[in-house]
PDB file of C-alpha atoms in Angstrom:
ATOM      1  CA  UNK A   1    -149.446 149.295-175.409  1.00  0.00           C
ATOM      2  CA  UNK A   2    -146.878 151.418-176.591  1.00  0.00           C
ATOM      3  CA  UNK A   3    -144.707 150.874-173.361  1.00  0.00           C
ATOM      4  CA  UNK A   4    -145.484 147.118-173.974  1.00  0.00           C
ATOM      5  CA  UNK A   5    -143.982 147.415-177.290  1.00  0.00           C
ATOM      6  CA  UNK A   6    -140.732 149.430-176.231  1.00  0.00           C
ATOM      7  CA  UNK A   7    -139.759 146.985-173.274  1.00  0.00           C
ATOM      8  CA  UNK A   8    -139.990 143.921-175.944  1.00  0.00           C
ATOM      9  CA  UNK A   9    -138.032 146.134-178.343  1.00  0.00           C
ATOM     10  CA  UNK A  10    -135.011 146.997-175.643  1.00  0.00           C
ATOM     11  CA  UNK A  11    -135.309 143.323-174.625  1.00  0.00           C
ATOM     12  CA  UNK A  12    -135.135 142.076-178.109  1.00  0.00           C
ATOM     13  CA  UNK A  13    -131.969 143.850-178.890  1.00  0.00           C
ATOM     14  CA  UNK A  14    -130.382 143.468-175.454  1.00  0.00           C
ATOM     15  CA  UNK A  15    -130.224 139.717-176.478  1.00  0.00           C
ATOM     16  CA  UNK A  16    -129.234 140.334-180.295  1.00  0.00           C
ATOM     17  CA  UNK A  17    -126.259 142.211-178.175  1.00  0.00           C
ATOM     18  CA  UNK A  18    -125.574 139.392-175.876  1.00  0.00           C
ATOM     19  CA  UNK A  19    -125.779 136.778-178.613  1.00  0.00           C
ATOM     20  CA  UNK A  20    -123.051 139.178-180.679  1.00  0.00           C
ATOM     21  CA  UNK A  21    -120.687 139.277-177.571  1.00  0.00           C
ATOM     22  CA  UNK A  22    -121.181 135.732-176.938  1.00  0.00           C
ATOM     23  CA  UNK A  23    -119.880 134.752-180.465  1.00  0.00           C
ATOM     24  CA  UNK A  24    -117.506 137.471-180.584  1.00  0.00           C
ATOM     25  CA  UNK A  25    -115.804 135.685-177.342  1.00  0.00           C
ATOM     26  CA  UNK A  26    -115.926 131.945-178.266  1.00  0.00           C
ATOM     27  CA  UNK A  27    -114.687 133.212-181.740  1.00  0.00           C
ATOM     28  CA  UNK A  28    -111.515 134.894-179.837  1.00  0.00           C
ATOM     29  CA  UNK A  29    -111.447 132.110-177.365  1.00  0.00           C
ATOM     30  CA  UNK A  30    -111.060 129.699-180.498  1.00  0.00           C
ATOM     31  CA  UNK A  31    -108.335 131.809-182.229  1.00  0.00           C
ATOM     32  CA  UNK A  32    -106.384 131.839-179.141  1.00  0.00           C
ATOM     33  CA  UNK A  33    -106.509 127.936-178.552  1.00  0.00           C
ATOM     34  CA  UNK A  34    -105.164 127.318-182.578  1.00  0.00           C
ATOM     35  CA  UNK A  35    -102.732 129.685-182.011  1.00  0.00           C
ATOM     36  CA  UNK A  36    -101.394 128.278-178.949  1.00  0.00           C
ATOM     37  CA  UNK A  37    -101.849 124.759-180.268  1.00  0.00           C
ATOM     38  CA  UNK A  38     -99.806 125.802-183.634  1.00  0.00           C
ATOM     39  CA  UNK A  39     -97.343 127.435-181.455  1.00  0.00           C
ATOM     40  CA  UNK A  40     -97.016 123.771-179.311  1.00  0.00           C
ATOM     41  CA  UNK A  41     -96.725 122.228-182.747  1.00  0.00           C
ATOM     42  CA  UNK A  42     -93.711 124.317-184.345  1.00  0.00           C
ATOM     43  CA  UNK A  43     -92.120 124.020-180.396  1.00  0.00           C
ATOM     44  CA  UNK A  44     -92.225 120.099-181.049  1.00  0.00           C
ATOM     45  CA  UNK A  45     -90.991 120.361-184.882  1.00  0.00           C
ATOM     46  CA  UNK A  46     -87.866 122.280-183.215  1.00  0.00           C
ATOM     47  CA  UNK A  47     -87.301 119.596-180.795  1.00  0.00           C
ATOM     48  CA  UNK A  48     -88.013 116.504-183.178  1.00  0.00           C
ATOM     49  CA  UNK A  49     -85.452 117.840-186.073  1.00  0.00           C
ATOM     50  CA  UNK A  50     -83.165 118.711-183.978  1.00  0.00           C
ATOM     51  CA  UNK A  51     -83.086 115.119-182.396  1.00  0.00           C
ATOM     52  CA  UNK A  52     -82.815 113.945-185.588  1.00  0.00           C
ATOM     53  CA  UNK A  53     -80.164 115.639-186.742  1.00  0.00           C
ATOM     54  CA  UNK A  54     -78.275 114.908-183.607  1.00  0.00           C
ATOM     55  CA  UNK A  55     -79.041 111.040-183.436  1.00  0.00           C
ATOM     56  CA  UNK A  56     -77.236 110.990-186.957  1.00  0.00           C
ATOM     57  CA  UNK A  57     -73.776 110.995-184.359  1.00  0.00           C
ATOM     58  CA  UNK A  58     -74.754 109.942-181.727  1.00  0.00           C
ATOM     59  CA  UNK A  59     -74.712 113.366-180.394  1.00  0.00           C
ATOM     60  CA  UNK A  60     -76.903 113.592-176.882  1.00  0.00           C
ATOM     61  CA  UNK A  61     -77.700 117.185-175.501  1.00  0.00           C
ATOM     62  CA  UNK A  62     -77.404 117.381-171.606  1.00  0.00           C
ATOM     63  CA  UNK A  63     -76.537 119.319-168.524  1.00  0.00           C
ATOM     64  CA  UNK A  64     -72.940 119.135-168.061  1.00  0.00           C
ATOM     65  CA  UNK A  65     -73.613 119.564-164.185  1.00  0.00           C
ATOM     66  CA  UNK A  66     -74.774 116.004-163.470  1.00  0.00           C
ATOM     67  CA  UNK A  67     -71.512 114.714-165.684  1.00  0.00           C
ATOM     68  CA  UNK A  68     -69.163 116.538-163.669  1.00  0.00           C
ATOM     69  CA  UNK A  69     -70.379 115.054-160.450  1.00  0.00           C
ATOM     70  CA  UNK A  70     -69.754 111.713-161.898  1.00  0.00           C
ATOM     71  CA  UNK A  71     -65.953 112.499-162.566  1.00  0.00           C
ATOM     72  CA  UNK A  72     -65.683 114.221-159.186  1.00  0.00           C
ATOM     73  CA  UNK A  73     -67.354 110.824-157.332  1.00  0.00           C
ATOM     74  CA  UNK A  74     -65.216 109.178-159.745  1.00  0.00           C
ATOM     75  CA  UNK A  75     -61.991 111.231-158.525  1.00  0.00           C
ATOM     76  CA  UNK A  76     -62.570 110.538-155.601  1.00  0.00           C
ATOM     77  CA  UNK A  77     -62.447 107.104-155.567  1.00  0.00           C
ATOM     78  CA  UNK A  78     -59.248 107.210-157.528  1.00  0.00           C
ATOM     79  CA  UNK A  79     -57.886 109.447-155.314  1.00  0.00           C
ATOM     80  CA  UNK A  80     -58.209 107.447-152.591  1.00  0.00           C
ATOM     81  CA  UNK A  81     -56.977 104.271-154.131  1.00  0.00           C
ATOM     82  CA  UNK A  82     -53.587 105.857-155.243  1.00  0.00           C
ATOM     83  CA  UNK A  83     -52.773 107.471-151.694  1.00  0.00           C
ATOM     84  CA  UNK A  84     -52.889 103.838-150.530  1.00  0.00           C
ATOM     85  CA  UNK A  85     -50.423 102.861-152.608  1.00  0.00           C
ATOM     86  CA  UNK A  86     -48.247 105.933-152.198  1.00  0.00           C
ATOM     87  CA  UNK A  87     -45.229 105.222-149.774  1.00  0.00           C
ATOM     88  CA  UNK A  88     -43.920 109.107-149.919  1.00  0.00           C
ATOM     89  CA  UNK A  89     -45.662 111.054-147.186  1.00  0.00           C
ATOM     90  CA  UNK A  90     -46.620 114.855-147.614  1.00  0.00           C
ATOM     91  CA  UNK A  91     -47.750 117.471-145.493  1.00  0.00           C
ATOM     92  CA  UNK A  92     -51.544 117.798-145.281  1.00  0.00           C
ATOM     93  CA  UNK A  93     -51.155 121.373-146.939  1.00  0.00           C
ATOM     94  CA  UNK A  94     -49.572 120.206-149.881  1.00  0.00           C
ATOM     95  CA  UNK A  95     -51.604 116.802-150.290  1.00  0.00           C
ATOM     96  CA  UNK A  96     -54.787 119.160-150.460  1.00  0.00           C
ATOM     97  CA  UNK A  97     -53.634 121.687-152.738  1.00  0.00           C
ATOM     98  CA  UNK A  98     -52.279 118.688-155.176  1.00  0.00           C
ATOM     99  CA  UNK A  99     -55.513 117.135-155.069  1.00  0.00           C
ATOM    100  CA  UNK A 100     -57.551 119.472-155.799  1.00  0.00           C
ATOM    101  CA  UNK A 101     -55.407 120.560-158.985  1.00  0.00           C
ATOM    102  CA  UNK A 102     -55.425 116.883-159.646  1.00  0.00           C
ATOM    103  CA  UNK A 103     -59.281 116.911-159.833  1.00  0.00           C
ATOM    104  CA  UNK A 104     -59.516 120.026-161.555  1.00  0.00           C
ATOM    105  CA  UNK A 105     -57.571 118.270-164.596  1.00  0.00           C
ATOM    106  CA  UNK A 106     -58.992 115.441-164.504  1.00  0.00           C
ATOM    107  CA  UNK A 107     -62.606 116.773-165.022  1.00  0.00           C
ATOM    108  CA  UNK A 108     -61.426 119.024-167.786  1.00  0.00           C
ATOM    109  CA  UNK A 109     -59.594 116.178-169.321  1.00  0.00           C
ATOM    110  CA  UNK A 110     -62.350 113.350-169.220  1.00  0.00           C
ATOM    111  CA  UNK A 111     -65.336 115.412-169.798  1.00  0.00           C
ATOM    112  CA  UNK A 112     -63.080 116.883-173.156  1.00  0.00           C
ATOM    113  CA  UNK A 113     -62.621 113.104-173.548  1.00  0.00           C
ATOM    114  CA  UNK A 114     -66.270 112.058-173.278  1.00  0.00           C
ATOM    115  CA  UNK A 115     -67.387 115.103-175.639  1.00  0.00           C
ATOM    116  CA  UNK A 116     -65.225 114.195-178.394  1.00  0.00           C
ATOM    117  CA  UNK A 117     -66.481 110.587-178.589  1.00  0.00           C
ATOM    118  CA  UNK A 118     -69.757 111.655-179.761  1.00  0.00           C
ATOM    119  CA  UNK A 119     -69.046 110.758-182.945  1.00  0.00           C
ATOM    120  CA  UNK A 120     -67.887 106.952-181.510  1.00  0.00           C
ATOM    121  CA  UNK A 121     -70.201 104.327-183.011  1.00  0.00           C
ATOM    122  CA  UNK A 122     -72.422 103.042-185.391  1.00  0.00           C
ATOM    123  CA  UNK A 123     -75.329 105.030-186.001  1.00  0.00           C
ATOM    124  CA  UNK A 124     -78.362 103.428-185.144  1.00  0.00           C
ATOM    125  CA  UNK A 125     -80.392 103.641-188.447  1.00  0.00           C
ATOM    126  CA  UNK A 126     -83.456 101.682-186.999  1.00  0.00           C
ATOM    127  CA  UNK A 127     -83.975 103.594-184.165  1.00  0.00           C
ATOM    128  CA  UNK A 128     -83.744 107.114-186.103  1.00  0.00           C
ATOM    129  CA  UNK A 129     -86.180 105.661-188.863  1.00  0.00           C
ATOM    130  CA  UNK A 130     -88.475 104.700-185.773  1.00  0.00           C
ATOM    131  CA  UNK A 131     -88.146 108.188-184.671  1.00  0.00           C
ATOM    132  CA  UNK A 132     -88.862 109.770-188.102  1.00  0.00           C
ATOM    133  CA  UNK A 133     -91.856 107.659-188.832  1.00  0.00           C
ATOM    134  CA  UNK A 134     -93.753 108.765-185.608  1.00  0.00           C
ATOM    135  CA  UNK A 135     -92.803 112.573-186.305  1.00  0.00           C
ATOM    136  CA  UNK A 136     -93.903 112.138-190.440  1.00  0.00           C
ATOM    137  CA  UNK A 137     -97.318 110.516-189.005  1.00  0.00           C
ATOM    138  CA  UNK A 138     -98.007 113.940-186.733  1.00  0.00           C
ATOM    139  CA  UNK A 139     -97.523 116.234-190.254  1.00  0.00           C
ATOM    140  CA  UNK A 140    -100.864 115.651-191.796  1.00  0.00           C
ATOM    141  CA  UNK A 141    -102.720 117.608-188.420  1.00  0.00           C
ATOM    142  CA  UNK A 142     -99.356 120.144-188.311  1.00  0.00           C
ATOM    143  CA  UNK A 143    -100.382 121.089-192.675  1.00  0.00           C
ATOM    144  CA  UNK A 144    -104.222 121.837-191.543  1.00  0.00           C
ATOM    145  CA  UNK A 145    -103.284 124.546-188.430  1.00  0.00           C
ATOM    146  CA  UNK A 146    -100.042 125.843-190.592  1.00  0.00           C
ATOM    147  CA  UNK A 147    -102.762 126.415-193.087  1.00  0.00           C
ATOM    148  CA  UNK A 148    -105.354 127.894-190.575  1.00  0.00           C
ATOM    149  CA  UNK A 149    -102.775 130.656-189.701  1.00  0.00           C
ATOM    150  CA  UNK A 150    -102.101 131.706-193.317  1.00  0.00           C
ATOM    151  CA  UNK A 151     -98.728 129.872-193.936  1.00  0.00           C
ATOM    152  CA  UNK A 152     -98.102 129.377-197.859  1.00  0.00           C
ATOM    153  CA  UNK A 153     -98.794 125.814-199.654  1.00  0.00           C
ATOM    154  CA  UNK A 154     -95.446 126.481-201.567  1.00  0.00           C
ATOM    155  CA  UNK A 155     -93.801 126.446-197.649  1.00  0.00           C
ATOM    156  CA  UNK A 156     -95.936 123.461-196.748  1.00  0.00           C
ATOM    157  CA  UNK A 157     -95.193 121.688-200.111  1.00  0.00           C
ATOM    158  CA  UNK A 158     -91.301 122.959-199.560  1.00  0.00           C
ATOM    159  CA  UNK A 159     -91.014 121.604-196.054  1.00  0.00           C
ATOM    160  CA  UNK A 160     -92.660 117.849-197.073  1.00  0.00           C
ATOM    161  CA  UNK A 161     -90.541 117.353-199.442  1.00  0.00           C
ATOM    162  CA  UNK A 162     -87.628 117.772-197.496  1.00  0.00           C
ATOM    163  CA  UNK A 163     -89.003 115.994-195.244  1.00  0.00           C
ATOM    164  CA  UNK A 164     -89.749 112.832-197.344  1.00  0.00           C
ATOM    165  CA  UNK A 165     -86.264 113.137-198.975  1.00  0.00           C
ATOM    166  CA  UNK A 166     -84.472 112.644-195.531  1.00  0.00           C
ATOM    167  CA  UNK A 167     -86.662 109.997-195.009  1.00  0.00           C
ATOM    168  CA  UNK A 168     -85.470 108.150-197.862  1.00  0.00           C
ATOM    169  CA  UNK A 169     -82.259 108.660-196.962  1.00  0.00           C
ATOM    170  CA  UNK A 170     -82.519 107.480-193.461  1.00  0.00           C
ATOM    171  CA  UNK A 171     -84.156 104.058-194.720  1.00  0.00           C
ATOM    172  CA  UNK A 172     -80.659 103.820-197.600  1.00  0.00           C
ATOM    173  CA  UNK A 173     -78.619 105.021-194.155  1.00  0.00           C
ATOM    174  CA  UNK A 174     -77.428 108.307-196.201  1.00  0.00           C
ATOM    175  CA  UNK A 175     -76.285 110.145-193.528  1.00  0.00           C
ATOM    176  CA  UNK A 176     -75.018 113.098-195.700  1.00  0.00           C
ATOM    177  CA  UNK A 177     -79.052 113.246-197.750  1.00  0.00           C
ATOM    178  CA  UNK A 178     -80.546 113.118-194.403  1.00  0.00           C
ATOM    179  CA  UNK A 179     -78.839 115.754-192.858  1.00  0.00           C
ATOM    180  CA  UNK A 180     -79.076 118.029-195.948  1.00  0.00           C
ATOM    181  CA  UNK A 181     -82.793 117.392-196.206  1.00  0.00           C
ATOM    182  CA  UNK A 182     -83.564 117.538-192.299  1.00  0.00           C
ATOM    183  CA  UNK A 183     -81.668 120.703-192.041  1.00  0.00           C
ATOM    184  CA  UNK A 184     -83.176 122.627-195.006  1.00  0.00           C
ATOM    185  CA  UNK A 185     -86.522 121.444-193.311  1.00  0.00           C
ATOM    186  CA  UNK A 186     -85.570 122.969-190.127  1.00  0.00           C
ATOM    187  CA  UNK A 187     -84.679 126.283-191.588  1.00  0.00           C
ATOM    188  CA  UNK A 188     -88.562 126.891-192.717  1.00  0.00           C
ATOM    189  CA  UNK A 189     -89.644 126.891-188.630  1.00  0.00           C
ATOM    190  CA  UNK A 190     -88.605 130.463-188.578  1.00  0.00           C
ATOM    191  CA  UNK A 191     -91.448 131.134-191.812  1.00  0.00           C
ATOM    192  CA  UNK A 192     -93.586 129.445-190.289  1.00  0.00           C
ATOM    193  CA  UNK A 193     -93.283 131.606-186.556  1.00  0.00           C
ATOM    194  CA  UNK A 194     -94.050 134.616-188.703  1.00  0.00           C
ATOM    195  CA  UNK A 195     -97.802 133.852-188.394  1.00  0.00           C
ATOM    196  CA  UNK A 196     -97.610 133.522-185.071  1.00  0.00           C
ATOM    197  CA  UNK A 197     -97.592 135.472-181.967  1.00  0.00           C
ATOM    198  CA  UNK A 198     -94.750 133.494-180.767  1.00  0.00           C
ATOM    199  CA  UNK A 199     -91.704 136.051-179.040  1.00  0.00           C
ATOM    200  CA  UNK A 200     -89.750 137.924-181.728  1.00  0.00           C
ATOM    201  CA  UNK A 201     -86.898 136.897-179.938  1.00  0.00           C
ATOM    202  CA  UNK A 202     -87.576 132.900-180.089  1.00  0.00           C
ATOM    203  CA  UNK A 203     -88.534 133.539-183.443  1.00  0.00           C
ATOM    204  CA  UNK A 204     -84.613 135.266-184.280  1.00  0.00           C
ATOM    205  CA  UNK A 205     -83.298 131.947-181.689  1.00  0.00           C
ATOM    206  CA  UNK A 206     -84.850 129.726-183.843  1.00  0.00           C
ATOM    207  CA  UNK A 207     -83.726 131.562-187.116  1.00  0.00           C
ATOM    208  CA  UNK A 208     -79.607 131.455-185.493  1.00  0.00           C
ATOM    209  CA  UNK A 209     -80.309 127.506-184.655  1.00  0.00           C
ATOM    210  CA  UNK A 210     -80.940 126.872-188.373  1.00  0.00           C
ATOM    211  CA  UNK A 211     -78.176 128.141-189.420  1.00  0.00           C
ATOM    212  CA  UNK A 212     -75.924 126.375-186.579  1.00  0.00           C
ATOM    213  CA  UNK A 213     -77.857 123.149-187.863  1.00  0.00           C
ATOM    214  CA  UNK A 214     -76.872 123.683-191.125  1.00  0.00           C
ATOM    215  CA  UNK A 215     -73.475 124.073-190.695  1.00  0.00           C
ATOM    216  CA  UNK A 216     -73.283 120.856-188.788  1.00  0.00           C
ATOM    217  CA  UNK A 217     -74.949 118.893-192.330  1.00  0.00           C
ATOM    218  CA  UNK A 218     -72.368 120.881-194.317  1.00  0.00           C
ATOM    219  CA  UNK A 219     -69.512 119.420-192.243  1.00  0.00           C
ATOM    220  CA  UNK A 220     -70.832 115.968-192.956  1.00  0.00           C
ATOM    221  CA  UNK A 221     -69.957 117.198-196.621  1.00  0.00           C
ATOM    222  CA  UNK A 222     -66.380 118.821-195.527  1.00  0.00           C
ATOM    223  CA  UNK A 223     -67.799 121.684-196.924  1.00  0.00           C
ATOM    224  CA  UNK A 224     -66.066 124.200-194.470  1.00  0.00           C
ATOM    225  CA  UNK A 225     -66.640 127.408-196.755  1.00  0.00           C
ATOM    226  CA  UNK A 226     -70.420 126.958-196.671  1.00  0.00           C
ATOM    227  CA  UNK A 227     -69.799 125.772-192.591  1.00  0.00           C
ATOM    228  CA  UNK A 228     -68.448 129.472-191.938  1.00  0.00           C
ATOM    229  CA  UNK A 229     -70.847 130.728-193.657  1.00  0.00           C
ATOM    230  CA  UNK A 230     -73.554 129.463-191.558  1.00  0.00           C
ATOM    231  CA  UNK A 231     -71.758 130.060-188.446  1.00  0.00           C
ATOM    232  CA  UNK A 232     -71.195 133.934-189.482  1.00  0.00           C
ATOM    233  CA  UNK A 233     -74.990 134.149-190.283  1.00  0.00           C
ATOM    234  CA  UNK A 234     -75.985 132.913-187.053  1.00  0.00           C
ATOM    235  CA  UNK A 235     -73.385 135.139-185.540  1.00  0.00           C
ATOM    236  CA  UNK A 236     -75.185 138.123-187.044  1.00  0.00           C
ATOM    237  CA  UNK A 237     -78.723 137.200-185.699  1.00  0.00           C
ATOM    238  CA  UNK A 238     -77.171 137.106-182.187  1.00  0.00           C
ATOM    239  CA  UNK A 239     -75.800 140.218-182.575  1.00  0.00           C
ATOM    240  CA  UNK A 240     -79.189 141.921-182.899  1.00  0.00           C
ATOM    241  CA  UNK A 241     -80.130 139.718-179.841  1.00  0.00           C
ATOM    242  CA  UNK A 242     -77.448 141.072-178.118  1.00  0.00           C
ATOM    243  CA  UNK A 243     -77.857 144.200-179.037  1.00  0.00           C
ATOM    244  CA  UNK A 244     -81.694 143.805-178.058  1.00  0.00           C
ATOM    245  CA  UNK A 245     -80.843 141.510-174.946  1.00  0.00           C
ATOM    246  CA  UNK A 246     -80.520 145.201-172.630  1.00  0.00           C
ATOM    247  CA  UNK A 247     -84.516 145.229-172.294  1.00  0.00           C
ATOM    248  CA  UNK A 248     -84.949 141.507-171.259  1.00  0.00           C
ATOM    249  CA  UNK A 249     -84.809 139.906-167.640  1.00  0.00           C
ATOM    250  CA  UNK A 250     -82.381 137.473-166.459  1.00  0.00           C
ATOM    251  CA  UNK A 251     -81.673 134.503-167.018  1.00  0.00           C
ATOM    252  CA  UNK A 252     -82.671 134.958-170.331  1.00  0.00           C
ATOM    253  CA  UNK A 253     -80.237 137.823-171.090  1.00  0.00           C
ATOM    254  CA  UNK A 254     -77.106 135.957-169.289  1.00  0.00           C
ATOM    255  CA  UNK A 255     -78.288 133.010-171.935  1.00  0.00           C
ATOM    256  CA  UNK A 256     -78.374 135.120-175.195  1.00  0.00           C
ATOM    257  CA  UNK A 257     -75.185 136.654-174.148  1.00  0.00           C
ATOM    258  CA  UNK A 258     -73.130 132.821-173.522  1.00  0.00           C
ATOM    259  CA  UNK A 259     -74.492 131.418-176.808  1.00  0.00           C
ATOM    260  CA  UNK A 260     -73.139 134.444-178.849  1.00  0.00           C
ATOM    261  CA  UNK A 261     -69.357 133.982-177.312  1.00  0.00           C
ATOM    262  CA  UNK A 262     -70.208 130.309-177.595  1.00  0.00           C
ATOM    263  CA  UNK A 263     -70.841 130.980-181.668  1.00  0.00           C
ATOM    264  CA  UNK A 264     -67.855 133.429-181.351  1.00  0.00           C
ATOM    265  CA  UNK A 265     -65.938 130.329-180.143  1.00  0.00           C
ATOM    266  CA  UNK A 266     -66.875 128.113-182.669  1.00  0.00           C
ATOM    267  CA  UNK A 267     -66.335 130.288-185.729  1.00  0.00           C
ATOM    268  CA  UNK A 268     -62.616 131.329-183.967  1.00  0.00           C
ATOM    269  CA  UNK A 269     -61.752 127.395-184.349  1.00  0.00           C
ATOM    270  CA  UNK A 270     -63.370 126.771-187.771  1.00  0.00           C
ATOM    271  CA  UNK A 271     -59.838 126.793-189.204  1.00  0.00           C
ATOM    272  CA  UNK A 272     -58.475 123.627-187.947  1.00  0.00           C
ATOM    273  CA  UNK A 273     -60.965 121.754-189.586  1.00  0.00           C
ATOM    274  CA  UNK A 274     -62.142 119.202-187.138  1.00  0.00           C
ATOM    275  CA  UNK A 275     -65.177 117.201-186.670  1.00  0.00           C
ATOM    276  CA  UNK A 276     -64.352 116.193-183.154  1.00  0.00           C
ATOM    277  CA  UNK A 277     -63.638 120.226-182.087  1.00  0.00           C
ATOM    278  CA  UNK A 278     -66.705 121.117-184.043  1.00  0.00           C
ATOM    279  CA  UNK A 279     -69.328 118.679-182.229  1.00  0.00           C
ATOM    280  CA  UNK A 280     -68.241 119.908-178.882  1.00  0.00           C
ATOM    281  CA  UNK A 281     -68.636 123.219-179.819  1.00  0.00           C
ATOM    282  CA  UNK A 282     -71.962 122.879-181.795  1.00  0.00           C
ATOM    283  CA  UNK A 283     -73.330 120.934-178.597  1.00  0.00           C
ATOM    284  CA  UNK A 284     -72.321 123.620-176.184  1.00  0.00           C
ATOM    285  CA  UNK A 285     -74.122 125.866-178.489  1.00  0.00           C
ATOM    286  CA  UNK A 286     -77.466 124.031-178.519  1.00  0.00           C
ATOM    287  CA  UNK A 287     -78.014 122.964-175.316  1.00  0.00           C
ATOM    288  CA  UNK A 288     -77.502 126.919-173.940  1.00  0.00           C
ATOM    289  CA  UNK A 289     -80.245 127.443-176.762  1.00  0.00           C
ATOM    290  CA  UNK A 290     -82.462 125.192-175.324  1.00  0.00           C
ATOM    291  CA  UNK A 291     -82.786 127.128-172.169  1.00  0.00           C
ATOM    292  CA  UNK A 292     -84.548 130.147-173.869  1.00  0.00           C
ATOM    293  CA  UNK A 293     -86.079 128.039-176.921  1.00  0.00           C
TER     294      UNK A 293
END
């Protein structure tokens, strides 16, 4: 009887223990899978203001790679045109050596050219207020996780109202509002990563990109004090990541180190006080971000 007793005993708590573990894993199964998810969800906040931002001139991040093939095909075809034409003969020596310095300047010229003219245009209000509506109608599901992982109301409530004041200045086609607002929305990303498990260096990335974002709405405003300013803070981050950068693997190290002389670069030529310098500059910048973001 007694043995009876003892087996039901061990058997009754060997299942209290399983049904423990058992909750104890789908609980840490479930706290991984809204972490990941808010992770996903800040990730697409980055890439949705950021478009934003950029769509106000017309501003379209790519690899440079697939442009310079273009202007080489492009030379090419040029090239080959123009020898027609030519009546002077040269030796084959010199005709390659010309024509390769020839395509050499013409790539750095046109893709200079083609850089500059992101600012050509009128901006295309609908299709930015198209864009904004579909990212405002994902915020309501983004609030409940950024509240699951501890994030303050007086963040949330900081980052929707920036939010809704851009969008009311992309419906009046306020370029310099929407920028302001979009910008100062971006900036809170970075407090919202702090509740997440998300890579410190992402999180400092992310932090830099703010700042480079807000220097671009400041020079909507010609406000080129407050436009160093942001460039020097962002400077400062990616010293740290520099600095930091010894204990990470390529490519990611080779990245961090080209987007601080990049930000070196820009701040250098923030005293001609040019638009057209500073979007070619601020694009460089971001897309090399975007390859460790």
């Amino acid at each position: 009887m007694k043995n009876a007793m003892l087996k039901v005993s061990v058997t009754f708590i060997v299942v209290i223990i399983a049904i423990f573990a058992g909750l104890m894993y789908a609980s840490a199964n479930q706290e991984t899978d809204k972490t990941s998810v808010i992770e996903q969800e800040i990730m697409y906040m980055d890439s949705k203001l950021t478009m934003l931002v950029n769509l106000m001139n017309n501003i379209e991040l790519q690899n440079y790679q697939v442009a310079v093939t273009k202007i080489e095909e492009e030379e090419s075809e040029t090239s080959s045109k123009e020898q027609e034409k030519t009546q002077e003969k040269q030796s084959e020596e010199d005709s390659g050596e010309n024509s390769e310095e020839n395509k050499q300047e013409s790539q750095l010229s046109r893709m200079e050219q083609a850089l500059i003219s992101v600012d050509e245009g009128e901006t295309n209000w609908e299709m930015i207020q198209g864009e904004a509506e579909v990212f405002y109608s994902s915020w309501a599901t983004i609030v409940l996780n950024l509240n699951d992982i501890g994030v303050s109301n007086e963040k949330i409530l900081e980052y929707s109202n920036y939010q809704d004041e851009a969008i009311i200045g992309i419906k009046n086609k306020d370029k310099q509002k929407a920028l302001e607002n979009l910008s100062n929305a971006y900036s809170l990303l970075y407090d919202f990563m702090q509740n997440t498990e998300i890579e410190d260096t992402k999180k400092e990335a992310i932090r830099a990109k703010g700042c480079i974002i807000s220097s671009y709405a400041n020079v909507e405003k010609d406000d080129w004090e407050e436009v160093q300013n942001q460039v020097g803070n962002a400077e400062v981050i990616f010293v740290n990541l520099v600095n930091d950068a010894e204990k990470l693997k390529e490519p990611q190290k080779f990245n961090i180190n080209k987007t601080y002389i990049l930000i070196g670069e820009l701040k250098n030529s923030l005293n001609l006080k040019d638009k057209e310098i500073f979007f070619i500059k601020y694009k460089n910048i971001l897309e090399e971000m975007n390859t460790f973001i």
